[in-house]
Tab-separated table of C-alpha atoms in Angstrom:
chain	number	residue	atom	x	y	z
A	1	ASN	CA	-95.745	-114.948	37.414
A	2	TYR	CA	-98.666	-117.187	36.611
A	3	PRO	CA	-97.036	-120.626	35.076
A	4	ASN	CA	-98.831	-122.500	32.759
A	5	ARG	CA	-100.797	-119.569	31.383
A	6	MET	CA	-100.521	-117.855	28.088
A	7	LEU	CA	-101.830	-113.732	27.378
A	8	LEU	CA	-102.393	-113.509	23.733
A	9	ALA	CA	-103.202	-110.227	22.244
A	10	GLU	CA	-105.559	-109.092	19.454
A	11	ALA	CA	-104.067	-105.679	17.664
A	12	ASN	CA	-105.039	-105.451	14.467
A	13	GLN	CA	-101.940	-103.561	13.466
A	14	TRP	CA	-98.588	-103.446	11.807
A	15	PRO	CA	-96.326	-105.703	12.906
A	16	GLU	CA	-93.848	-102.276	13.709
A	17	ASP	CA	-96.905	-101.567	16.297
A	18	ALA	CA	-98.211	-104.662	17.736
A	19	VAL	CA	-94.533	-105.517	19.092
A	20	ALA	CA	-94.933	-103.145	21.655
A	21	TYR	CA	-97.209	-105.357	23.302
A	22	PHE	CA	-94.555	-108.372	23.493
A	23	GLY	CA	-92.886	-105.945	26.014
A	24	ASN	CA	-89.189	-106.908	26.406
A	25	GLY	CA	-90.702	-110.673	26.700
A	26	ASP	CA	-92.693	-109.096	30.238
A	27	GLU	CA	-96.204	-108.860	28.763
A	28	CYS	CA	-98.555	-110.496	26.485
A	29	HIS	CA	-97.090	-114.240	25.405
A	30	MET	CA	-98.488	-114.000	21.787
A	31	ASN	CA	-99.927	-111.525	19.470
A	32	PHE	CA	-102.096	-112.047	16.199
A	33	HIS	CA	-99.980	-111.226	13.042
A	34	PHE	CA	-102.921	-109.625	11.511
A	35	PRO	CA	-100.784	-108.519	8.281
A	36	LEU	CA	-100.343	-111.817	7.117
A	37	MET	CA	-103.378	-113.160	7.246
A	38	PRO	CA	-104.774	-111.070	4.033
A	39	ARG	CA	-101.475	-112.008	2.380
A	40	LEU	CA	-101.504	-115.366	2.504
A	41	PHE	CA	-104.790	-115.483	0.103
A	42	MET	CA	-103.232	-112.925	-2.197
A	43	SER	CA	-100.127	-115.388	-2.464
A	44	ILE	CA	-102.491	-118.771	-3.536
A	45	ARG	CA	-104.210	-116.839	-5.306
A	46	MET	CA	-101.525	-114.448	-7.024
A	47	GLU	CA	-99.145	-117.879	-7.050
A	48	ASP	CA	-96.712	-115.709	-5.669
A	49	ARG	CA	-94.452	-115.697	-2.526
A	50	PHE	CA	-93.816	-111.844	-2.810
A	51	PRO	CA	-96.955	-110.738	0.051
A	52	ILE	CA	-95.686	-113.422	2.112
A	53	VAL	CA	-92.315	-112.709	2.021
A	54	ASP	CA	-92.336	-108.614	1.766
A	55	ILE	CA	-94.772	-108.759	5.252
A	56	LEU	CA	-92.699	-111.132	6.485
A	57	ALA	CA	-89.006	-109.213	5.912
A	58	GLN	CA	-91.103	-105.717	7.706
A	59	THR	CA	-92.018	-107.962	10.861
A	60	PRO	CA	-89.488	-106.890	13.016
A	61	PRO	CA	-87.580	-109.270	16.261
A	62	ILE	CA	-89.812	-110.520	19.176
A	63	PRO	CA	-88.572	-111.353	22.643
A	64	ASP	CA	-86.919	-115.055	22.602
A	65	ASN	CA	-89.444	-116.045	25.034
A	66	SER	CA	-92.732	-114.515	22.418
A	67	GLN	CA	-94.466	-115.746	19.907
A	68	TRP	CA	-96.764	-114.597	16.678
A	69	ALA	CA	-99.971	-115.808	16.363
A	70	LEU	CA	-100.700	-117.007	12.590
A	71	PHE	CA	-104.305	-117.851	11.417
A	72	LEU	CA	-106.158	-118.132	8.474
A	73	ARG	CA	-109.209	-117.380	9.640
A	74	ASN	CA	-111.059	-115.976	13.009
A	75	HIS	CA	-114.407	-114.889	14.658
A	76	ASP	CA	-114.179	-111.466	12.397
A	77	GLU	CA	-113.973	-110.680	8.955
A	78	LEU	CA	-111.308	-111.472	7.361
A	79	THR	CA	-109.816	-107.679	7.487
A	80	LEU	CA	-108.595	-105.804	4.810
A	81	GLU	CA	-107.286	-102.849	6.887
A	82	MET	CA	-103.662	-103.641	6.674
A	83	VAL	CA	-103.323	-103.551	2.954
A	84	THR	CA	-103.336	-100.891	0.322
A	85	ASP	CA	-106.597	-99.955	-2.132
A	86	GLU	CA	-104.964	-101.960	-4.339
A	87	GLU	CA	-104.674	-105.469	-2.910
A	88	ARG	CA	-107.840	-104.773	-1.216
A	89	ASP	CA	-109.316	-104.349	-4.889
A	90	TYR	CA	-107.318	-107.436	-5.551
A	91	MET	CA	-108.799	-109.464	-2.613
A	92	TYR	CA	-112.266	-108.612	-3.036
A	93	ARG	CA	-112.519	-109.260	-7.051
A	94	SER	CA	-110.794	-112.988	-6.086
A	95	TYR	CA	-112.847	-113.912	-3.266
A	96	THR	CA	-116.033	-111.831	-3.023
A	97	GLN	CA	-117.779	-112.119	-6.892
A	98	ASP	CA	-121.038	-111.790	-4.402
A	99	ARG	CA	-120.965	-108.284	-2.754
A	100	ALA	CA	-122.876	-109.089	0.403
A	101	ALA	CA	-119.632	-111.424	1.612
A	102	ARG	CA	-118.275	-107.815	2.025
A	103	ILE	CA	-118.635	-106.041	5.517
A	104	ASN	CA	-116.689	-102.796	7.400
A	105	LEU	CA	-113.401	-103.270	5.196
A	106	GLY	CA	-113.025	-106.966	4.525
A	107	ILE	CA	-114.913	-110.263	3.994
A	108	ARG	CA	-116.960	-112.038	5.663
A	109	ARG	CA	-116.773	-115.554	5.182
A	110	ARG	CA	-115.396	-118.773	6.657
A	111	LEU	CA	-112.195	-120.773	5.258
A	112	ALA	CA	-114.001	-122.982	3.275
A	113	PRO	CA	-116.688	-121.261	1.699
A	114	LEU	CA	-114.094	-118.774	0.631
A	115	LEU	CA	-111.893	-121.299	-1.023
A	116	GLY	CA	-114.783	-122.562	-3.016
A	117	ASN	CA	-114.970	-125.359	-0.790
A	118	ASP	CA	-112.116	-126.744	-2.573
A	119	ARG	CA	-110.343	-129.257	-0.204
A	120	LYS	CA	-106.792	-129.218	-2.026
A	121	ARG	CA	-106.615	-125.295	-1.676
A	122	ILE	CA	-108.101	-125.218	1.849
A	123	GLU	CA	-104.975	-128.353	2.694
A	124	LEU	CA	-102.326	-125.915	0.414
A	125	MET	CA	-103.545	-123.145	3.203
A	126	ASN	CA	-103.595	-125.224	6.127
A	127	GLY	CA	-99.612	-126.531	5.146
A	128	LEU	CA	-98.747	-123.012	4.338
A	129	LEU	CA	-99.718	-121.923	7.674
A	130	LEU	CA	-97.988	-124.614	10.029
A	131	SER	CA	-94.878	-123.816	8.046
A	132	LEU	CA	-94.774	-120.441	8.939
A	133	PRO	CA	-92.659	-118.997	11.683
A	134	GLY	CA	-95.329	-119.023	14.860
A	135	THR	CA	-98.102	-120.517	16.669
A	136	PRO	CA	-100.680	-121.765	14.186
A	137	VAL	CA	-104.442	-121.069	15.570
A	138	ILE	CA	-107.205	-122.560	13.970
A	139	TYR	CA	-110.139	-121.314	13.870
A	140	TYR	CA	-112.994	-123.797	15.377
A	141	GLY	CA	-115.132	-125.663	12.321
A	142	ASP	CA	-112.148	-124.940	9.514
A	143	GLU	CA	-110.699	-127.991	10.450
A	144	ILE	CA	-114.188	-129.757	9.133
A	145	GLY	CA	-114.629	-127.596	6.709
A	146	MET	CA	-117.401	-125.690	8.195
A	147	GLY	CA	-119.762	-123.165	5.630
A	148	ASP	CA	-121.478	-120.604	6.523
A	149	ASN	CA	-124.598	-118.559	5.408
A	150	ILE	CA	-124.260	-114.792	4.917
A	151	PHE	CA	-128.086	-114.632	4.451
A	152	LEU	CA	-129.660	-115.347	7.346
A	153	GLY	CA	-130.915	-112.406	9.076
A	154	ASP	CA	-129.003	-111.000	12.014
A	155	ARG	CA	-125.278	-112.876	10.858
A	156	ASN	CA	-122.828	-112.127	9.348
A	157	GLY	CA	-121.159	-115.344	8.214
A	158	VAL	CA	-118.601	-115.158	10.714
C-alpha cells in the first residue's frame, strides 16, 4: 500500500484489453483511454456525437477505485491506431492538409495548431474533455495554446 500515490498506465489498447491494467482495483489506478481521443476530434469536425457515444458504449466497467484518464493531446503523435482505415483517412483529410503533419499512424501537432489556433474550438474541445466521465489530463502548454514547428530539424512537432 502506497498512500498518496497513483499509478497511471499508458496502454494504447482497446478498452476491453486496457481494462486488465486495473486488475480488481489493486493494480493501476488510472489508464489512458486512447481510443476516445481521436473520436473527440472526429465528433467535433463531423458535428456528430456518434464517435464518442460509440466508443464509450464499448468501454467496459472498471473497479470503483479506478478511473480512465482522458486527454486531447500528449507527448506523442495523435495516434490513429485505434480507428478504422476510413476514420483514419477522414482524420488525415480533416486535420493534415500538410502531409508533413503526419507521422507513423498519427498526426504530429499540438492542440492549438491542430485546431487552427481557433480559441473557440480549443475551448469547445476542453469543455468536452471536462464533461466526460474520467479524469482529464491536460498536456503542458495546451492551457496557453502553445504551438509547434514540424519543420524544425530533429523535431517531430510533439
